[in-house]
mmCIF file of C-alpha atoms in Angstrom:
data_model
loop_
_atom_site.group_PDB
_atom_site.id
_atom_site.type_symbol
_atom_site.label_atom_id
_atom_site.label_comp_id
_atom_site.label_asym_id
_atom_site.label_seq_id
_atom_site.Cartn_x
_atom_site.Cartn_y
_atom_site.Cartn_z
ATOM 1 C CA MET N 1 -42.186 68.996 45.970
ATOM 2 C CA ASN N 2 -40.597 69.134 42.631
ATOM 3 C CA LYS N 3 -44.274 68.730 41.165
ATOM 4 C CA TYR N 4 -45.061 72.356 42.906
ATOM 5 C CA LEU N 5 -41.886 73.801 41.752
ATOM 6 C CA LYS N 6 -42.554 72.776 38.160
ATOM 7 C CA VAL N 7 -46.186 74.361 38.318
ATOM 8 C CA GLY N 8 -44.509 77.625 40.381
ATOM 9 C CA VAL N 9 -41.439 77.999 37.379
ATOM 10 C CA ILE N 10 -44.652 77.518 34.770
ATOM 11 C CA SER N 11 -46.995 80.418 36.244
ATOM 12 C CA PHE N 12 -44.204 82.423 36.818
ATOM 13 C CA SER N 13 -42.933 82.465 33.379
ATOM 14 C CA LEU N 14 -46.142 82.901 31.930
ATOM 15 C CA ILE N 15 -46.975 85.378 34.492
ATOM 16 C CA ASN N 16 -43.862 87.438 32.506
ATOM 17 C CA LEU N 17 -44.544 86.998 29.102
ATOM 18 C CA PRO N 18 -45.606 90.455 28.457
ATOM 19 C CA ALA N 19 -42.459 91.465 29.591
ATOM 20 C CA TYR N 20 -40.411 90.506 26.682
ATOM 21 C CA ALA N 21 -43.376 91.228 24.373
ATOM 22 C CA ASP N 22 -42.552 93.357 21.111
ATOM 23 C CA PRO N 23 -42.673 96.923 22.536
ATOM 24 C CA GLU N 24 -44.394 98.061 19.247
ATOM 25 C CA SER N 25 -47.557 96.592 20.792
ATOM 26 C CA SER N 26 -47.668 98.147 24.283
ATOM 27 C CA ASN N 27 -50.185 99.950 23.217
ATOM 28 C CA GLY N 28 -54.129 99.862 24.985
ATOM 29 C CA LYS N 29 -54.511 96.179 23.701
ATOM 30 C CA SER N 30 -51.326 94.850 24.824
ATOM 31 C CA HIS N 31 -51.721 95.961 27.841
ATOM 32 C CA LYS N 32 -55.729 94.212 28.245
ATOM 33 C CA ASP N 33 -54.108 91.017 26.447
ATOM 34 C CA ALA N 34 -51.071 91.556 28.975
ATOM 35 C CA ALA N 35 -53.432 91.702 31.507
ATOM 36 C CA GLY N 36 -55.574 89.175 30.775
ATOM 37 C CA LEU N 37 -52.941 86.802 30.060
ATOM 38 C CA GLY N 38 -51.422 86.978 33.363
ATOM 39 C CA LEU N 39 -54.614 87.298 34.846
ATOM 40 C CA GLY N 40 -55.286 83.878 33.175
ATOM 41 C CA ALA N 41 -51.956 82.402 33.611
ATOM 42 C CA ILE N 42 -52.597 83.015 37.246
ATOM 43 C CA ILE N 43 -55.574 81.275 38.602
ATOM 44 C CA GLY N 44 -55.096 78.382 35.630
ATOM 45 C CA GLY N 45 -51.798 77.487 37.830
ATOM 46 C CA LEU N 46 -52.929 77.792 40.858
ATOM 47 C CA ILE N 47 -56.214 75.644 39.876
ATOM 48 C CA ALA N 48 -54.666 72.713 37.970
ATOM 49 C CA GLY N 49 -50.822 72.884 37.604
ATOM 50 C CA PRO N 50 -49.053 73.889 34.122
ATOM 51 C CA PRO N 51 -52.090 72.542 31.954
ATOM 52 C CA GLY N 52 -54.331 74.880 33.879
ATOM 53 C CA ALA N 53 -51.735 77.567 33.492
ATOM 54 C CA ILE N 54 -51.980 76.908 29.757
ATOM 55 C CA ILE N 55 -55.697 77.289 29.412
ATOM 56 C CA GLY N 56 -56.122 80.166 31.518
ATOM 57 C CA ALA N 57 -53.513 81.999 29.572
ATOM 58 C CA ALA N 58 -55.612 81.691 26.383
ATOM 59 C CA GLY N 59 -59.084 82.412 28.666
ATOM 60 C CA GLY N 60 -57.468 85.892 29.630
ATOM 61 C CA ALA N 61 -56.336 86.651 26.252
ATOM 62 C CA TRP N 62 -59.937 86.254 25.162
ATOM 63 C CA TYR N 63 -60.658 88.060 28.510
ATOM 64 C CA GLY N 64 -58.780 91.205 27.162
ATOM 65 C CA ASP N 65 -60.220 91.033 23.875
ATOM 66 C CA ARG N 66 -64.146 90.946 25.141
ATOM 67 C CA GLN N 67 -62.727 94.147 27.354
ATOM 68 C CA GLU N 68 -61.709 96.108 24.508
ATOM 69 C CA GLN N 69 -64.806 94.976 22.605
ATOM 70 C CA LYS N 70 -66.683 96.890 26.026
ATOM 71 C CA ASP N 71 -64.481 100.107 25.821
ATOM 72 C CA LYS N 72 -65.030 100.561 21.946
ATOM 73 C CA GLN N 73 -68.777 100.124 22.234
ATOM 74 C CA GLN N 74 -68.652 102.162 25.098
ATOM 75 C CA ALA N 75 -67.144 105.034 23.353
ATOM 76 C CA ALA N 76 -69.160 104.371 20.312
ATOM 77 C CA LEU N 77 -72.590 105.379 22.365
ATOM 78 C CA GLU N 78 -70.999 107.902 23.819
ATOM 79 C CA THR N 79 -70.388 109.427 20.589
ATOM 80 C CA ARG N 80 -74.083 108.371 19.242
ATOM 81 C CA LEU N 81 -75.022 110.294 22.837
ATOM 82 C CA LEU N 82 -73.309 113.735 21.974
ATOM 83 C CA GLU N 83 -74.102 113.847 18.414
ATOM 84 C CA LYS N 84 -77.563 113.503 19.376
ATOM 85 C CA GLN N 85 -77.821 115.933 21.997
ATOM 86 C CA THR N 86 -75.813 118.303 19.180
ATOM 87 C CA GLU N 87 -79.239 117.557 17.112
ATOM 88 C CA LEU N 88 -81.665 118.211 19.820
ATOM 89 C CA ALA N 89 -80.398 121.409 20.843
ATOM 90 C CA GLN N 90 -80.274 122.076 17.057
ATOM 91 C CA LEU N 91 -83.967 121.568 16.725
ATOM 92 C CA GLN N 92 -84.496 123.133 19.933
ATOM 93 C CA GLY N 93 -83.029 126.629 18.787
ATOM 94 C CA GLU N 94 -84.272 126.412 15.437
ATOM 95 C CA PHE N 95 -87.982 126.130 17.268
ATOM 96 C CA ALA N 96 -87.359 128.881 19.423
ATOM 97 C CA ASN N 97 -86.309 130.540 16.302
ATOM 98 C CA GLN N 98 -89.791 130.074 14.444
ATOM 99 C CA LEU N 99 -91.585 130.601 17.738
ATOM 100 C CA SER N 100 -90.651 134.183 17.574
ATOM 101 C CA ARG N 101 -91.069 134.782 14.470
ATOM 102 C CA HIS N 102 -94.265 133.928 14.537
ATOM 103 C CA GLY N 103 -94.837 136.002 18.074
ATOM 104 C CA MET N 104 -93.880 139.005 15.998
ATOM 105 C CA GLU N 105 -95.926 138.222 13.151
ATOM 106 C CA MET N 106 -99.252 137.526 15.603
ATOM 107 C CA GLN N 107 -98.562 140.852 16.990
ATOM 108 C CA GLN N 108 -97.784 142.786 14.092
ATOM 109 C CA VAL N 109 -101.338 141.249 12.175
ATOM 110 C CA LYS N 110 -103.205 142.407 15.257
ATOM 111 C CA ASN N 111 -101.397 145.926 15.123
ATOM 112 C CA GLU N 112 -102.654 146.079 11.737
ATOM 113 C CA GLN N 113 -106.337 145.001 12.747
ATOM 114 C CA ARG N 114 -106.503 147.534 15.983
ATOM 115 C CA SER N 115 -105.012 149.869 13.761
ATOM 116 C CA SER N 116 -108.278 149.061 11.199
ATOM 117 C CA ALA N 117 -110.264 149.204 13.935
ATOM 118 C CA LEU N 118 -109.490 152.099 15.509
ATOM 119 C CA ASP N 119 -109.593 153.941 11.822
ATOM 120 C CA LYS N 120 -113.035 153.019 11.652
ATOM 121 C CA LEU N 121 -114.215 154.141 14.865
ATOM 122 C CA SER N 122 -112.666 157.315 14.817
ATOM 123 C CA GLN N 123 -114.201 158.319 11.721
ATOM 124 C CA GLY N 124 -117.885 156.755 13.217
ATOM 125 C CA ILE N 125 -118.187 158.737 16.155
ATOM 126 C CA SER N 126 -118.605 162.563 16.341
ATOM 127 C CA LEU N 127 -119.791 164.802 19.256
ATOM 128 C CA THR N 128 -121.024 168.315 18.486
ATOM 129 C CA VAL N 129 -121.639 170.915 21.128
ATOM 130 C CA PHE N 130 -123.786 173.910 20.802
ATOM 131 C CA PHE N 131 -123.809 177.687 22.363
ATOM 132 C CA ARG N 132 -126.244 180.034 23.264
ATOM 133 C CA THR N 133 -125.610 183.732 21.539
ATOM 134 C CA ASN N 134 -122.726 185.181 22.902
ATOM 135 C CA SER N 135 -121.639 182.384 25.241
ATOM 136 C CA ALA N 136 -118.954 179.729 26.013
ATOM 137 C CA SER N 137 -120.549 178.198 28.970
ATOM 138 C CA MET N 138 -121.836 174.660 28.209
ATOM 139 C CA ASP N 139 -125.533 173.645 28.616
ATOM 140 C CA THR N 140 -125.929 171.517 31.944
ATOM 141 C CA GLU N 141 -126.936 168.540 29.521
ATOM 142 C CA VAL N 142 -124.185 168.401 27.359
ATOM 143 C CA THR N 143 -121.860 166.583 30.402
ATOM 144 C CA PRO N 144 -122.853 163.397 30.641
ATOM 145 C CA ARG N 145 -122.250 162.945 26.792
ATOM 146 C CA ILE N 146 -118.847 164.354 27.528
ATOM 147 C CA GLU N 147 -118.152 161.705 30.147
ATOM 148 C CA ARG N 148 -119.225 158.854 28.038
ATOM 149 C CA LEU N 149 -117.149 159.619 25.358
ATOM 150 C CA ALA N 150 -114.550 160.304 27.791
ATOM 151 C CA GLN N 151 -115.141 157.122 29.289
ATOM 152 C CA TYR N 152 -115.065 155.431 25.546
ATOM 153 C CA LEU N 153 -111.598 157.225 25.226
ATOM 154 C CA ARG N 154 -110.146 155.697 27.832
ATOM 155 C CA SER N 155 -109.542 152.507 26.225
ATOM 156 C CA PHE N 156 -108.323 153.685 22.982
ATOM 157 C CA PRO N 157 -105.110 156.083 23.881
ATOM 158 C CA GLU N 158 -104.071 156.064 20.218
ATOM 159 C CA ILE N 159 -107.137 158.128 19.912
ATOM 160 C CA GLN N 160 -107.020 162.060 19.491
ATOM 161 C CA LEU N 161 -109.465 164.314 20.106
ATOM 162 C CA HIS N 162 -109.742 167.400 17.482
ATOM 163 C CA LEU N 163 -112.117 170.343 18.134
ATOM 164 C CA GLU N 164 -113.548 172.747 15.903
ATOM 165 C CA ALA N 165 -115.020 175.843 17.621
ATOM 166 C CA HIS N 166 -117.019 178.402 15.609
ATOM 167 C CA ALA N 167 -119.530 181.342 15.564
ATOM 168 C CA ASP N 168 -122.361 182.839 13.893
ATOM 169 C CA GLN N 169 -121.488 185.731 10.964
ATOM 170 C CA ARG N 170 -122.794 188.017 13.557
ATOM 171 C CA GLY N 171 -119.870 190.588 15.471
ATOM 172 C CA SER N 172 -116.894 191.528 14.394
ATOM 173 C CA SER N 173 -114.072 188.802 12.995
ATOM 174 C CA GLU N 174 -112.094 189.540 16.331
ATOM 175 C CA TYR N 175 -114.913 189.014 18.351
ATOM 176 C CA ASN N 176 -115.590 185.581 16.950
ATOM 177 C CA GLU N 177 -112.334 184.689 17.117
ATOM 178 C CA THR N 178 -112.711 185.148 20.593
ATOM 179 C CA LEU N 179 -115.510 183.381 21.488
ATOM 180 C CA SER N 180 -114.574 180.279 19.287
ATOM 181 C CA GLN N 181 -111.619 180.119 21.201
ATOM 182 C CA GLN N 182 -113.515 180.524 24.116
ATOM 183 C CA ARG N 183 -115.762 177.951 23.212
ATOM 184 C CA ALA N 184 -112.920 175.091 22.374
ATOM 185 C CA ALA N 185 -111.253 175.854 25.723
ATOM 186 C CA SER N 186 -114.767 175.717 27.948
ATOM 187 C CA VAL N 187 -115.288 171.886 25.944
ATOM 188 C CA LYS N 188 -111.235 171.100 26.582
ATOM 189 C CA GLN N 189 -111.704 171.675 29.922
ATOM 190 C CA ALA N 190 -114.572 169.549 30.349
ATOM 191 C CA LEU N 191 -113.092 166.139 28.605
ATOM 192 C CA ILE N 192 -109.848 167.207 30.671
ATOM 193 C CA GLN N 193 -111.884 166.838 33.810
ATOM 194 C CA ALA N 194 -113.752 163.637 32.516
ATOM 195 C CA GLY N 195 -110.175 161.997 32.486
ATOM 196 C CA VAL N 196 -109.094 162.712 28.945
ATOM 197 C CA PRO N 197 -105.273 163.679 29.052
ATOM 198 C CA ALA N 198 -105.107 167.441 27.868
ATOM 199 C CA LYS N 199 -101.858 165.901 25.123
ATOM 200 C CA ARG N 200 -104.795 164.066 23.153
ATOM 201 C CA ILE N 201 -106.841 167.530 22.467
ATOM 202 C CA TYR N 202 -106.252 169.733 19.934
ATOM 203 C CA SER N 203 -108.075 173.326 19.287
ATOM 204 C CA HIS N 204 -108.915 174.419 16.265
ATOM 205 C CA THR N 205 -110.737 177.899 16.185
ATOM 206 C CA TYR N 206 -112.370 178.982 12.484
ATOM 207 C CA GLY N 207 -114.549 182.050 14.254
ATOM 208 C CA GLU N 208 -117.287 182.867 11.792
ATOM 209 C CA THR N 209 -115.302 181.942 8.670
ATOM 210 C CA MET N 210 -117.470 178.605 8.033
ATOM 211 C CA ALA N 211 -120.535 179.608 9.006
ATOM 212 C CA LYS N 212 -123.121 177.875 6.952
ATOM 213 C CA SER N 213 -126.855 180.021 8.169
ATOM 214 C CA ALA N 214 -127.768 183.117 5.887
ATOM 215 C CA ALA N 215 -127.999 186.288 6.843
ATOM 216 C CA GLY N 216 -130.592 186.969 9.165
ATOM 217 C CA ASP N 217 -131.431 183.599 9.977
ATOM 218 C CA LEU N 218 -131.658 183.359 14.056
ATOM 219 C CA GLU N 219 -133.028 179.961 13.942
ATOM 220 C CA GLY N 220 -129.718 178.588 11.665
ATOM 221 C CA TYR N 221 -127.750 180.543 13.402
ATOM 222 C CA ILE N 222 -127.755 177.961 16.263
ATOM 223 C CA PHE N 223 -126.073 175.425 14.458
ATOM 224 C CA ASP N 224 -122.641 177.781 13.467
ATOM 225 C CA ARG N 225 -121.958 178.048 17.174
ATOM 226 C CA ARG N 226 -120.847 174.565 18.318
ATOM 227 C CA VAL N 227 -117.477 173.033 19.410
ATOM 228 C CA SER N 228 -117.523 169.160 16.782
ATOM 229 C CA ILE N 229 -115.366 167.230 18.759
ATOM 230 C CA GLU N 230 -113.861 165.033 15.869
ATOM 231 C CA LEU N 231 -111.370 162.181 16.272
ATOM 232 C CA SER N 232 -108.198 160.684 14.631
ATOM 233 C CA LEU N 233 -105.728 157.765 15.179
ATOM 234 C CA ASP N 234 -102.293 158.477 16.044
ATOM 235 C CA ARG N 235 -100.597 157.174 13.901
ATOM 236 C CA GLU N 236 -96.928 157.644 14.994
ATOM 237 C CA SER N 237 -97.152 157.059 18.521
ATOM 238 C CA TYR N 238 -99.320 154.016 18.011
ATOM 239 C CA ALA N 239 -96.553 152.346 15.759
ATOM 240 C CA VAL N 240 -94.374 153.045 18.431
ATOM 241 C CA GLN N 241 -96.266 150.197 20.430
#
């Protein structure tokens, strides 16, 4: 009976050791050590009496230190993980910015290449419609050529059309100017019917002022009765794209 009583007293004393510890040591480490000591003392006292209680207290202190080390390691790992996540986010942001800049540069190169190609195309393509004497009506064989041109232009909305209408030198200036306007209107209407928007078509009339045939050259007059369709690149609208 006395033996068991002594074991109980010793165990109780060891359990309550932390209660008389220095108050300044009551931080996280002290709590872990105290918990380890108390737990070790209880287990040791139950198993082997007073000697077991002492051994158990030592083991409890070791357990508290080990637990604290694990906590520190976990905190360090969490800090490291946060740093890596931040670094990854920064790299992703830099990559996105580089990708955006690259895309803009590529688009600029494509626009410049397309602009250059359209410039060459517009300079290399033209169509002339000839008219009979005192007539503003187009011959029927001209219509398929107008339609092919319109089909081509549908793929290049940046290209504008300029109609330059002329007349031969016969007749008055007023009459030739009116006839030039009618011829330009006839070609413009044919282009619109073929699918070219009216806003892309510009008419310029010259009457007989730019006639090249000599007076009395009846065969040469046919080359003066004409509407030339010239193409140009609308750089202003192209730059907006």
